[in-house]
Coordinates of C-alpha atoms in Angstrom, one line a residue:
Chain A
M1 CA 16.6 -5.5 -3.8
S2 CA 12.9 -5.4 -2.9
G3 CA 11.5 -5.7 -6.5
P4 CA 12.3 -6.7 -10.0
T5 CA 14.6 -4.3 -11.8
L6 CA 13.1 -2.1 -14.5
K7 CA 15.0 -4.2 -17.0
E8 CA 13.5 -7.4 -15.7
A9 CA 10.0 -5.8 -15.7
Q10 CA 10.4 -4.7 -19.3
A11 CA 11.5 -8.1 -20.3
L12 CA 8.4 -9.6 -18.8
I13 CA 6.2 -7.0 -20.5
E14 CA 7.8 -7.6 -23.9
A15 CA 7.4 -11.4 -23.5
A16 CA 3.8 -11.0 -22.5
Q17 CA 3.1 -8.7 -25.4
Q18 CA 4.6 -11.2 -27.9
R19 CA 2.4 -14.0 -26.5
A20 CA -0.7 -11.8 -26.7
F21 CA 0.2 -10.8 -30.2
D22 CA 0.5 -14.5 -31.2
L23 CA -3.0 -15.0 -29.7
G24 CA -4.3 -12.0 -31.7
K25 CA -5.2 -10.2 -28.5
A26 CA -4.3 -6.7 -27.2
V27 CA -3.5 -6.8 -23.5
S28 CA -2.2 -4.6 -20.7
V29 CA 0.7 -5.8 -18.6
A30 CA 1.6 -4.6 -15.2
V31 CA 4.7 -5.4 -13.0
V32 CA 4.8 -4.4 -9.4
D33 CA 7.4 -4.8 -6.6
Y34 CA 7.2 -6.6 -3.2
G35 CA 5.0 -3.9 -1.7
G36 CA 2.6 -3.8 -4.7
Y37 CA 4.0 -0.5 -6.1
V38 CA 4.2 -0.2 -9.9
V39 CA 7.4 -0.8 -11.6
A40 CA 6.1 -0.7 -15.2
V41 CA 2.7 -0.9 -17.0
S42 CA 2.2 -1.1 -20.7
R43 CA -1.1 -1.1 -22.7
M44 CA -1.0 -2.5 -26.3
D45 CA -2.7 -0.5 -28.9
G46 CA -6.3 -1.5 -29.0
A47 CA -6.6 -2.8 -25.4
R48 CA -9.5 -1.3 -23.5
P49 CA -9.0 1.8 -21.2
M50 CA -9.7 -0.1 -18.0
T51 CA -7.2 -2.9 -18.7
P52 CA -4.2 -1.2 -17.2
S53 CA -6.0 -0.8 -13.9
I54 CA -7.1 -4.4 -14.0
A55 CA -3.6 -5.6 -14.7
I56 CA -2.2 -3.5 -11.9
S57 CA -4.8 -5.0 -9.4
K58 CA -3.9 -8.5 -10.5
A59 CA -0.1 -7.8 -10.1
Y60 CA -0.8 -6.2 -6.8
S61 CA -2.8 -9.1 -5.5
A62 CA -0.2 -11.6 -6.5
A63 CA 2.5 -9.6 -4.8
V64 CA 0.9 -8.9 -1.5
M65 CA -1.0 -12.2 -1.1
Q66 CA 2.2 -13.9 -2.2
R67 CA 0.6 -16.4 -4.5
P68 CA -1.0 -16.4 -8.0
T69 CA -4.4 -14.8 -8.1
A70 CA -6.1 -18.0 -9.2
M71 CA -5.3 -19.5 -5.8
L72 CA -7.5 -16.8 -4.1
K73 CA -10.6 -18.1 -5.9
A74 CA -11.4 -20.8 -3.3
W75 CA -11.2 -18.2 -0.5
S76 CA -13.3 -15.7 -2.4
N77 CA -15.9 -18.3 -3.2
G78 CA -16.0 -19.9 0.2
D79 CA -16.2 -16.7 2.3
P80 CA -17.1 -13.9 -0.1
V81 CA -18.1 -11.3 2.5
F82 CA -14.8 -11.6 4.4
F83 CA -12.8 -11.8 1.2
S84 CA -14.4 -8.6 0.0
Q85 CA -13.4 -6.8 3.2
V86 CA -9.8 -8.0 3.0
A87 CA -9.8 -7.0 -0.7
R88 CA -10.2 -3.3 0.3
M89 CA -7.4 -3.2 3.0
G90 CA -4.6 -2.4 0.6
H91 CA -3.9 0.5 -1.8
Q92 CA -5.3 -1.5 -4.8
P93 CA -8.2 -3.9 -4.9
I94 CA -7.2 -7.5 -4.2
V95 CA -8.7 -9.7 -6.9
A96 CA -9.4 -13.4 -7.0
T97 CA -9.2 -14.2 -10.7
L98 CA -7.0 -15.6 -13.4
G99 CA -4.0 -13.7 -14.8
G100 CA -1.9 -12.6 -11.8
Y101 CA 1.4 -14.3 -10.9
T102 CA 3.8 -13.7 -8.0
L103 CA 7.4 -13.0 -8.8
K104 CA 9.3 -15.4 -6.4
R105 CA 13.0 -16.4 -6.4
G106 CA 13.7 -19.2 -3.9
D107 CA 11.8 -18.1 -0.8
E108 CA 12.0 -14.4 -1.7
I109 CA 8.9 -12.6 -2.9
L110 CA 9.9 -9.8 -5.3
G111 CA 6.6 -8.7 -6.8
G112 CA 3.9 -9.6 -9.2
V113 CA 2.8 -9.5 -12.8
G114 CA -0.7 -9.0 -14.0
I115 CA -2.3 -9.5 -17.5
A116 CA -5.7 -8.1 -18.6
G117 CA -7.4 -7.9 -22.0
G118 CA -7.7 -11.4 -23.2
S119 CA -10.1 -14.1 -21.9
A120 CA -9.4 -15.1 -18.3
E121 CA -7.7 -18.3 -19.6
E122 CA -5.6 -16.4 -22.0
D123 CA -4.5 -13.9 -19.4
E124 CA -3.6 -16.8 -17.1
A125 CA -1.7 -18.6 -19.8
I126 CA 0.3 -15.5 -20.7
A127 CA 1.1 -14.7 -17.1
K128 CA 2.2 -18.2 -16.2
G129 CA 4.1 -18.6 -19.4
V130 CA 6.2 -15.5 -19.1
V131 CA 6.9 -16.1 -15.4
E132 CA 8.1 -19.6 -16.0
A133 CA 10.1 -18.7 -19.1
A134 CA 11.9 -16.0 -17.2
G135 CA 12.9 -18.5 -14.5
W136 CA 10.8 -17.3 -11.6
S137 CA 9.5 -20.0 -9.3
T138 CA 5.9 -21.2 -9.9
E139 CA 5.5 -23.4 -6.8
F140 CA 3.4 -21.9 -4.1
P141 CA 2.1 -23.6 -0.9
A142 CA -1.6 -23.1 -0.2
W143 CA -0.5 -20.9 2.8
A144 CA 2.8 -19.3 3.7
G145 CA 4.9 -21.5 5.8
A146 CA 6.8 -20.4 8.9
R147 CA 10.4 -19.7 9.2
K148 CA 12.5 -22.0 11.3
E149 CA 12.1 -20.2 14.6
P150 CA 9.1 -18.2 16.0
N151 CA 9.3 -14.7 17.2
G152 CA 12.6 -14.0 15.5
N153 CA 14.6 -15.6 18.3
G154 CA 16.8 -17.8 16.2
Chain B
M1 CA -7.3 7.7 -32.5
S2 CA -7.9 9.1 -29.0
G3 CA -4.4 8.6 -27.6
P4 CA -0.8 8.2 -28.3
T5 CA 0.3 4.9 -29.7
L6 CA 2.2 2.6 -27.3
K7 CA 5.2 3.3 -29.5
E8 CA 4.9 7.0 -29.1
A9 CA 4.4 6.6 -25.3
Q10 CA 7.5 4.4 -25.1
A11 CA 9.5 7.0 -27.0
L12 CA 8.4 9.7 -24.6
I13 CA 9.3 7.5 -21.6
E14 CA 12.8 6.7 -22.9
A15 CA 13.5 10.3 -23.8
A16 CA 12.4 11.3 -20.2
Q17 CA 14.5 8.6 -18.6
Q18 CA 17.5 9.8 -20.6
R19 CA 17.0 13.4 -19.4
A20 CA 16.5 12.2 -15.8
F21 CA 19.7 10.2 -16.1
D22 CA 21.6 13.2 -17.3
L23 CA 20.3 15.1 -14.2
G24 CA 21.4 12.2 -12.0
K25 CA 17.8 11.5 -10.9
A26 CA 15.6 8.4 -10.8
V27 CA 12.1 9.3 -11.9
S28 CA 8.8 7.6 -12.8
V29 CA 7.1 8.5 -16.1
A30 CA 3.5 8.0 -17.0
V31 CA 1.7 8.5 -20.4
V32 CA -2.1 8.5 -20.5
D33 CA -4.6 8.8 -23.3
Y34 CA -7.4 11.4 -24.0
G35 CA -9.6 10.0 -21.2
G36 CA -6.7 9.9 -18.7
Y37 CA -6.3 6.1 -18.9
V38 CA -2.8 4.7 -18.7
V39 CA -0.9 3.8 -21.8
A40 CA 2.4 3.2 -20.2
V41 CA 4.2 3.8 -16.9
S42 CA 7.8 3.1 -16.1
R43 CA 9.7 3.6 -12.8
M44 CA 13.5 3.9 -13.0
D45 CA 15.5 1.8 -10.5
G46 CA 15.9 3.8 -7.4
A47 CA 12.8 5.9 -7.8
R48 CA 10.5 5.9 -4.7
P49 CA 7.4 3.6 -4.5
M50 CA 4.9 6.5 -4.7
T51 CA 6.4 8.1 -7.8
P52 CA 4.4 6.0 -10.3
S53 CA 1.1 7.1 -8.6
I54 CA 2.2 10.7 -8.6
A55 CA 3.3 10.6 -12.3
I56 CA 0.0 9.0 -13.3
S57 CA -1.9 11.8 -11.5
K58 CA 0.1 14.5 -13.3
A59 CA -0.4 12.9 -16.7
Y60 CA -4.1 12.4 -15.9
S61 CA -4.5 16.0 -14.9
A62 CA -2.8 17.3 -18.0
A63 CA -5.0 15.1 -20.2
V64 CA -8.4 15.7 -18.7
M65 CA -7.9 19.4 -17.9
Q66 CA -6.3 19.8 -21.4
R67 CA -3.4 22.0 -20.3
P68 CA -0.1 21.5 -18.5
T69 CA -0.5 21.0 -14.7
A70 CA 1.5 24.1 -14.0
M71 CA -1.3 26.1 -15.5
L72 CA -3.7 24.8 -12.8
K73 CA -1.8 26.5 -10.0
A74 CA -3.5 29.9 -10.4
W75 CA -6.8 28.2 -10.1
S76 CA -5.8 26.1 -7.1
N77 CA -4.3 29.1 -5.3
G78 CA -7.2 31.4 -6.2
D79 CA -10.1 29.1 -5.3
P80 CA -8.6 26.2 -3.3
V81 CA -11.9 24.8 -1.9
F82 CA -13.6 24.5 -5.3
F83 CA -10.4 23.3 -6.9
S84 CA -10.1 20.6 -4.2
Q85 CA -13.7 19.5 -5.0
V86 CA -13.0 19.3 -8.7
A87 CA -9.8 17.5 -8.0
R88 CA -11.7 14.5 -6.6
M89 CA -14.3 14.2 -9.4
G90 CA -12.3 12.0 -11.7
H91 CA -10.7 8.6 -11.3
Q92 CA -7.3 10.0 -10.4
P93 CA -6.5 13.1 -8.3
I94 CA -6.2 16.3 -10.4
V95 CA -3.0 18.0 -9.3
A96 CA -1.9 21.6 -9.7
T97 CA 1.9 21.2 -9.7
L98 CA 4.9 21.1 -12.0
G99 CA 5.7 18.1 -14.2
G100 CA 2.5 17.3 -16.2
Y101 CA 2.1 18.1 -19.9
T102 CA -0.8 17.7 -22.3
L103 CA -0.2 15.8 -25.5
K104 CA -1.8 18.0 -28.2
R105 CA -1.5 17.9 -31.9
G106 CA -3.1 20.9 -33.6
D107 CA -6.3 21.3 -31.6
E108 CA -6.6 17.7 -30.9
I109 CA -5.9 16.5 -27.3
L110 CA -4.5 13.0 -27.3
G111 CA -3.4 12.6 -23.7
G112 CA -0.8 13.6 -21.1
V113 CA 2.6 12.8 -19.7
G114 CA 3.7 13.1 -16.1
I115 CA 7.1 13.0 -14.4
A116 CA 7.7 12.4 -10.7
G117 CA 10.9 11.8 -8.7
G118 CA 13.1 14.9 -9.3
S119 CA 12.6 18.3 -7.8
A120 CA 9.4 20.1 -9.1
E121 CA 11.5 22.1 -11.5
E122 CA 13.4 19.1 -12.8
D123 CA 10.1 17.2 -13.3
E124 CA 8.8 20.2 -15.3
A125 CA 11.9 20.6 -17.4
I126 CA 11.9 16.9 -18.3
A127 CA 8.1 16.9 -19.1
K128 CA 8.3 20.0 -21.2
G129 CA 11.5 19.0 -22.9
V130 CA 10.3 15.6 -24.1
V131 CA 7.0 16.9 -25.3
E132 CA 8.6 19.7 -27.3
A133 CA 11.3 17.5 -28.7
A134 CA 8.7 15.0 -29.9
G135 CA 6.9 17.7 -31.8
W136 CA 3.8 18.0 -29.7
S137 CA 2.2 21.4 -29.3
T138 CA 3.2 23.4 -26.2
E139 CA 0.9 26.3 -26.7
F140 CA -2.2 26.4 -24.5
P141 CA -4.7 29.1 -23.8
A142 CA -5.1 29.9 -20.1
W143 CA -8.6 28.4 -20.1
A144 CA -10.6 26.5 -22.7
G145 CA -13.3 29.2 -22.3
A146 CA -10.8 31.9 -23.2
R147 CA -10.2 30.5 -26.7
K148 CA -10.9 33.0 -29.4
E149 CA -13.2 30.7 -31.3
P150 CA -15.3 28.0 -29.7
N151 CA -15.3 24.4 -30.7
G152 CA -11.8 24.2 -31.9
N153 CA -12.4 26.2 -35.0
G154 CA -9.5 28.6 -34.6
Chain C
M1 CA 14.8 -9.6 2.5
S2 CA 12.4 -6.8 1.9
G3 CA 12.0 -5.6 5.5
P4 CA 13.5 -5.8 9.0
T5 CA 13.2 -9.1 10.7
L6 CA 10.7 -9.3 13.6
K7 CA 13.7 -9.6 15.9
E8 CA 15.2 -6.4 14.5
A9 CA 11.8 -4.7 14.8
Q10 CA 11.4 -5.8 18.4
A11 CA 14.8 -4.6 19.3
L12 CA 13.9 -1.1 17.8
I13 CA 10.7 -1.1 19.8
E14 CA 12.3 -2.1 23.1
A15 CA 15.0 0.5 22.6
A16 CA 12.4 3.2 21.9
Q17 CA 10.3 2.2 24.9
Q18 CA 13.4 2.5 27.1
R19 CA 14.1 6.0 25.8
A20 CA 10.5 7.0 26.3
F21 CA 10.5 5.6 29.8
D22 CA 13.6 7.6 30.6
L23 CA 11.8 10.8 29.4
G24 CA 8.8 9.9 31.5
K25 CA 6.5 9.5 28.5
A26 CA 4.3 6.7 27.2
V27 CA 4.6 6.2 23.4
S28 CA 3.5 3.9 20.6
V29 CA 6.2 2.5 18.3
A30 CA 5.6 1.1 14.8
V31 CA 8.0 -0.7 12.5
V32 CA 7.0 -1.3 8.9
D33 CA 8.7 -3.0 5.9
Y34 CA 9.8 -1.7 2.5
G35 CA 6.2 -1.5 1.3
G36 CA 4.9 0.2 4.4
Y37 CA 3.3 -3.0 5.8
V38 CA 3.4 -3.5 9.5
V39 CA 6.0 -5.7 11.1
A40 CA 5.3 -4.8 14.7
V41 CA 3.5 -2.2 16.7
S42 CA 3.5 -1.7 20.5
R43 CA 1.7 0.8 22.7
M44 CA 3.1 1.5 26.2
D45 CA 0.5 1.5 29.0
G46 CA -0.9 5.0 29.3
A47 CA -0.3 6.1 25.7
R48 CA -3.4 7.4 24.0
P49 CA -5.6 5.3 21.8
M50 CA -4.7 7.1 18.5
T51 CA -1.0 6.9 19.0
P52 CA -0.6 3.4 17.4
S53 CA -2.2 4.7 14.2
I54 CA -0.1 7.9 14.2
A55 CA 3.0 5.8 14.7
I56 CA 2.1 3.5 11.8
S57 CA 1.5 6.5 9.5
K58 CA 4.9 8.0 10.5
A59 CA 6.7 4.7 9.8
Y60 CA 4.8 4.2 6.6
S61 CA 5.7 7.7 5.3
A62 CA 9.4 7.2 6.1
A63 CA 9.4 3.8 4.3
V64 CA 7.6 4.7 1.1
M65 CA 9.0 8.3 0.8
Q66 CA 12.4 6.8 1.6
R67 CA 13.4 9.7 3.9
P68 CA 12.7 10.8 7.5
T69 CA 9.3 12.4 7.9
A70 CA 10.8 15.6 9.0
M71 CA 12.3 16.1 5.5
L72 CA 8.7 16.2 4.1
K73 CA 7.9 19.4 5.9
A74 CA 9.4 21.7 3.4
W75 CA 7.3 20.1 0.6
S76 CA 4.1 20.1 2.8
N77 CA 4.6 23.8 3.7
G78 CA 5.5 24.9 0.2
D79 CA 2.8 23.1 -1.7
P80 CA 0.1 22.0 0.8
V81 CA -2.6 21.2 -1.7
F82 CA -0.5 18.9 -3.8
F83 CA 1.1 17.3 -0.8
S84 CA -2.3 16.6 0.7
Q85 CA -3.2 14.8 -2.5
V86 CA -0.1 12.7 -2.6
A87 CA -0.6 12.0 1.1
R88 CA -3.8 10.0 0.2
M89 CA -2.3 7.9 -2.6
G90 CA -1.1 5.1 -0.4
H91 CA -2.7 2.7 2.0
Q92 CA -1.8 4.8 5.0
P93 CA -1.7 8.6 5.3
I94 CA 1.7 10.2 4.4
V95 CA 2.5 12.6 7.1
A96 CA 5.1 15.5 7.2
T97 CA 6.0 15.7 10.8
L98 CA 8.7 14.7 13.3
G99 CA 9.1 11.2 14.6
G100 CA 9.4 8.9 11.5
Y101 CA 12.7 7.4 10.3
T102 CA 13.6 5.3 7.3
L103 CA 15.3 2.0 7.9
K104 CA 18.2 2.1 5.3
R105 CA 21.2 -0.1 5.0
G106 CA 23.7 1.1 2.4
D107 CA 21.5 2.1 -0.5
E108 CA 18.8 -0.4 0.4
I109 CA 15.5 0.8 1.9
L110 CA 14.1 -1.8 4.3
G111 CA 11.3 0.0 6.0
G112 CA 10.5 2.7 8.6
V113 CA 10.0 3.3 12.3
G114 CA 7.5 5.8 13.7
I115 CA 7.1 7.1 17.3
A116 CA 4.0 8.9 18.6
G117 CA 3.0 10.0 22.1
G118 CA 5.6 12.4 23.2
S119 CA 6.1 15.9 22.1
A120 CA 7.1 16.2 18.4
E121 CA 10.7 16.8 19.4
E122 CA 10.7 13.9 21.8
D123 CA 9.2 11.6 19.2
E124 CA 12.0 12.7 16.8
A125 CA 14.7 12.3 19.3
I126 CA 13.6 8.7 20.1
A127 CA 13.2 7.8 16.5
K128 CA 16.5 9.1 15.4
G129 CA 18.3 7.8 18.5
V130 CA 17.2 4.2 18.1
V131 CA 17.8 4.1 14.4
E132 CA 21.4 5.5 14.8
A133 CA 22.1 3.2 17.8
A134 CA 21.0 0.1 15.9
G135 CA 23.4 1.0 13.1
W136 CA 21.0 2.0 10.3
S137 CA 22.0 4.8 8.0
T138 CA 20.8 8.3 8.8
E139 CA 22.1 10.1 5.7
F140 CA 19.5 10.9 3.2
P141 CA 19.7 13.0 0.0
A142 CA 17.1 15.6 -0.4
W143 CA 15.8 13.6 -3.3
A144 CA 16.5 10.0 -4.4
G145 CA 19.4 9.9 -6.8
A146 CA 19.5 7.9 -10.0
R147 CA 21.2 4.6 -10.4
K148 CA 24.2 4.4 -12.7
E149 CA 22.4 3.7 -15.9
P150 CA 18.9 4.7 -17.0
N151 CA 16.2 2.4 -18.2
G152 CA 17.8 -0.7 -16.8
N153 CA 20.1 -1.1 -19.8
G154 CA 23.3 -1.5 -17.9
Chain D
M1 CA -8.4 -0.2 33.1
S2 CA -10.1 -0.4 29.7
G3 CA -7.7 -2.8 28.0
P4 CA -5.1 -5.4 28.5
T5 CA -1.7 -4.2 29.7
L6 CA 1.1 -4.2 27.2
K7 CA 2.6 -7.0 29.2
E8 CA -0.6 -9.1 28.9
A9 CA -0.7 -8.3 25.2
Q10 CA 2.8 -9.4 24.6
A11 CA 2.2 -12.6 26.5
L12 CA -0.8 -13.4 24.3
I13 CA 1.3 -12.6 21.2
E14 CA 4.2 -14.8 22.3
A15 CA 1.9 -17.7 23.1
A16 CA 0.2 -17.4 19.7
Q17 CA 3.5 -17.3 17.9
Q18 CA 4.6 -20.5 19.7
R19 CA 1.4 -22.2 18.7
A20 CA 1.8 -21.0 15.1
F21 CA 5.4 -22.2 15.1
D22 CA 4.2 -25.7 16.3
L23 CA 1.8 -25.7 13.3
G24 CA 4.6 -24.7 10.9
K25 CA 2.8 -21.5 10.0
A26 CA 3.8 -17.8 10.1
V27 CA 1.0 -15.6 11.4
S28 CA 0.3 -12.0 12.5
V29 CA -1.2 -11.4 15.9
A30 CA -3.0 -8.3 17.0
V31 CA -4.2 -7.3 20.4
V32 CA -6.6 -4.3 20.9
D33 CA -8.2 -2.6 23.8
Y34 CA -11.9 -2.1 24.8
G35 CA -12.4 0.5 22.1
G36 CA -10.7 -1.5 19.4
Y37 CA -7.4 0.5 19.5
V38 CA -4.2 -1.3 18.9
V39 CA -2.2 -2.4 22.0
A40 CA 0.3 -4.5 20.0
V41 CA 0.7 -6.2 16.6
S42 CA 3.4 -8.6 15.6
R43 CA 4.1 -10.2 12.2
M44 CA 6.2 -13.4 12.2
D45 CA 8.9 -13.5 9.6
G46 CA 7.4 -15.0 6.4
A47 CA 3.8 -13.9 7.1
R48 CA 2.2 -12.1 4.2
P49 CA 2.1 -8.3 4.1
M50 CA -1.7 -8.1 4.5
T51 CA -1.9 -10.3 7.6
P52 CA -1.3 -7.6 10.2
S53 CA -4.3 -5.6 8.8
I54 CA -6.4 -8.7 8.8
A55 CA -5.4 -9.6 12.3
I56 CA -6.2 -6.0 13.5
S57 CA -9.7 -6.2 11.9
K58 CA -10.4 -9.6 13.7
A59 CA -9.2 -8.2 17.1
Y60 CA -11.2 -5.0 16.5
S61 CA -14.3 -6.9 15.6
A62 CA -14.1 -9.2 18.7
A63 CA -13.6 -6.2 20.9
V64 CA -16.3 -3.8 19.7
M65 CA -18.9 -6.5 19.0
Q66 CA -18.0 -8.1 22.4
R67 CA -18.0 -11.7 21.1
P68 CA -15.7 -13.9 19.1
T69 CA -15.7 -13.2 15.4
A70 CA -17.0 -16.7 14.6
M71 CA -20.2 -15.8 16.3
L72 CA -20.8 -13.0 13.8
K73 CA -21.1 -15.4 10.9
A74 CA -24.8 -16.3 11.5
W75 CA -25.6 -12.6 11.4
S76 CA -23.5 -12.0 8.3
N77 CA -25.1 -14.9 6.5
G78 CA -28.6 -14.1 7.6
D79 CA -28.6 -10.4 6.9
P80 CA -25.6 -9.7 4.7
V81 CA -26.7 -6.2 3.5
F82 CA -27.2 -4.9 7.0
F83 CA -24.1 -6.6 8.3
S84 CA -22.1 -5.1 5.5
Q85 CA -23.4 -1.6 6.5
V86 CA -22.6 -2.1 10.2
A87 CA -19.2 -3.5 9.2
R88 CA -18.2 -0.2 7.8
M89 CA -19.3 2.0 10.7
G90 CA -16.2 1.7 12.8
H91 CA -12.6 2.7 12.2
Q92 CA -11.7 -0.8 11.1
P93 CA -13.7 -3.3 9.1
I94 CA -15.9 -5.6 11.3
V95 CA -15.3 -9.1 10.0
A96 CA -17.4 -12.3 10.5
T97 CA -14.8 -15.0 10.2
L98 CA -12.7 -17.3 12.3
G99 CA -9.7 -16.2 14.3
G100 CA -10.9 -13.3 16.5
Y101 CA -11.5 -13.6 20.3
T102 CA -12.8 -11.1 22.8
L103 CA -10.8 -10.5 25.9
K104 CA -13.3 -10.7 28.7
R105 CA -12.8 -11.0 32.5
G106 CA -16.1 -11.7 34.4
D107 CA -18.5 -9.4 32.7
E108 CA -15.9 -6.8 31.8
I109 CA -14.8 -6.5 28.1
L110 CA -11.2 -5.5 27.9
G111 CA -10.3 -6.0 24.2
G112 CA -9.7 -8.5 21.5
V113 CA -7.1 -10.7 19.9
G114 CA -6.9 -11.6 16.2
I115 CA -4.8 -14.1 14.3
A116 CA -4.2 -14.1 10.5
G117 CA -1.9 -16.2 8.3
G118 CA -2.9 -19.8 8.9
S119 CA -6.0 -21.5 7.6
A120 CA -9.2 -20.2 9.1
E121 CA -9.4 -23.2 11.4
E122 CA -5.8 -22.8 12.5
D123 CA -6.3 -19.1 13.2
E124 CA -9.3 -19.9 15.3
A125 CA -7.6 -22.7 17.2
I126 CA -4.7 -20.4 18.0
A127 CA -6.9 -17.5 19.1
K128 CA -9.1 -19.6 21.3
G129 CA -6.2 -21.6 22.7
V130 CA -4.2 -18.6 23.9
V131 CA -7.3 -16.8 25.3
E132 CA -8.3 -19.9 27.3
A133 CA -4.8 -20.7 28.4
A134 CA -4.3 -17.1 29.7
G135 CA -7.5 -17.4 31.8
W136 CA -9.8 -15.1 29.9
S137 CA -13.4 -16.0 29.8
T138 CA -14.6 -17.9 26.7
E139 CA -18.3 -17.9 27.4
F140 CA -20.4 -15.5 25.4
P141 CA -24.1 -15.2 25.0
A142 CA -25.2 -15.3 21.4
W143 CA -26.2 -11.6 21.6
A144 CA -25.6 -9.0 24.3
G145 CA -29.4 -8.4 24.4
A146 CA -29.9 -12.1 25.3
R147 CA -28.2 -11.7 28.6
K148 CA -30.4 -12.6 31.6
E149 CA -29.9 -9.3 33.3
P150 CA -29.3 -6.0 31.6
N151 CA -26.4 -3.6 32.3
G152 CA -24.0 -6.2 33.4
N153 CA -25.8 -6.9 36.7
G154 CA -25.9 -10.7 36.3

């Protein structure tokens, strides 16, 4: 399995929509697989037209960079030209902002979830909240660690 | 209201997934609003990674061209260079293929639905089937300019 | 695991290079993961500068379309304008040609391998040969079938 | 000969992977020829999906700009608009960051190597370390135009 099932994606979306509703906000939620390909996207009535695209880019970034999008901010701030170039290397923009979380189970990266439509802090709180509540890992090293043996010799 | 509600979009998606299941296929379904912006996208387990993008482009095309994507084929075949130019003018590719239907109520265009993952004929049958079953109009003039009365008066 | 290990990728590359050597050709070989991201690429001395890019696009296409690239030819020939549009939706070009094979184990898609540098038939023979010899599945339905239950309800 | 041999490229890759392993990091390594075309790319198990693309862009930049990527930072910082324009003129992005080294023997430029996946400083240390250890030159004038004698006569 190289991504969340549709059932898992729908559960994340419904949980995020409930949290947004409780905040009085209309958001878009996107869930993507390991490779950053869409599993499901949903825009609540009243959310702005661009929010699904923003949510997809957040979910994509968290999936292919394999850490929450908030962790990309130091890189983006510290080396903005290089970050901007890397940000165009995939099939969606890679964004360094709040509101995108990696879907990780143990050491396995299965995808990402992105929220757009609230304030940055609200998007982040919703994303982190639903990922934690659904039992996905929320611990990420600053950089990906190596497997036990180099070069696949082990 | 310039688009289907999320509830209407979800009903279309679930109806399409049921029809795909009955055909033994895994498809992606996309629903967009009047402006071609995503309302909801859903990829069934087993559908290929590119199918959500293809489904979005079909739904987009049906919404902004305001007719089913199959009706664009004569134009694409008859004037392929110009069609290819127009096809790149929006924020998604405009595709002339089977499987995209406009969501129209009376003379009002509210969006589009796109199916990808089955054969072209299966995608078309699913798209047309769910749109008809949900009570959306499926009558379209060949070209907007060909309508008997301008400005939607007819 | 959402892709072949580097060790598996290297074994495919070395096997392909041996077959190319036996044919007296210099080829490039690319192996990508489920999402079409590079695992390893290798260009034999004497292979032309563009062959690594061509090999990557073949491997990418086989991975994300989830079937050998040769199976895309009917689609490309039958609906070239639409195929060309879909071919630009990912982060590499999707190519309908000989020489790209999907890496599939049971029902699980793990990636793709692409060969470029020989004749089209030689590239295909090498790709198919090394995939079969390494025990990957080489049976592909014309279109992806559905899982047992729609909509992730099961 | 306008590039490293595949054997030389593989030796650089294996040396870089050993150094990354010793640091506890999983990296991607790319080696390109004089024209910036890929010779070999290898992603260690656990390295993120975008790292091969980043490594290729570093190796490309070092090859076609004919100096280590770190030496491009002064230009990028001093004239960011022009640098950004030049950075898009080739077939890969030209990046001004740590981790890319030119492969130079005497006055002959044979290619570049790029590392991605560690911290910027780790990528740089690996790149410089393997290039030096393999006996490639690591002396570069600040600008090609600053060389004492034009046309490589010096």
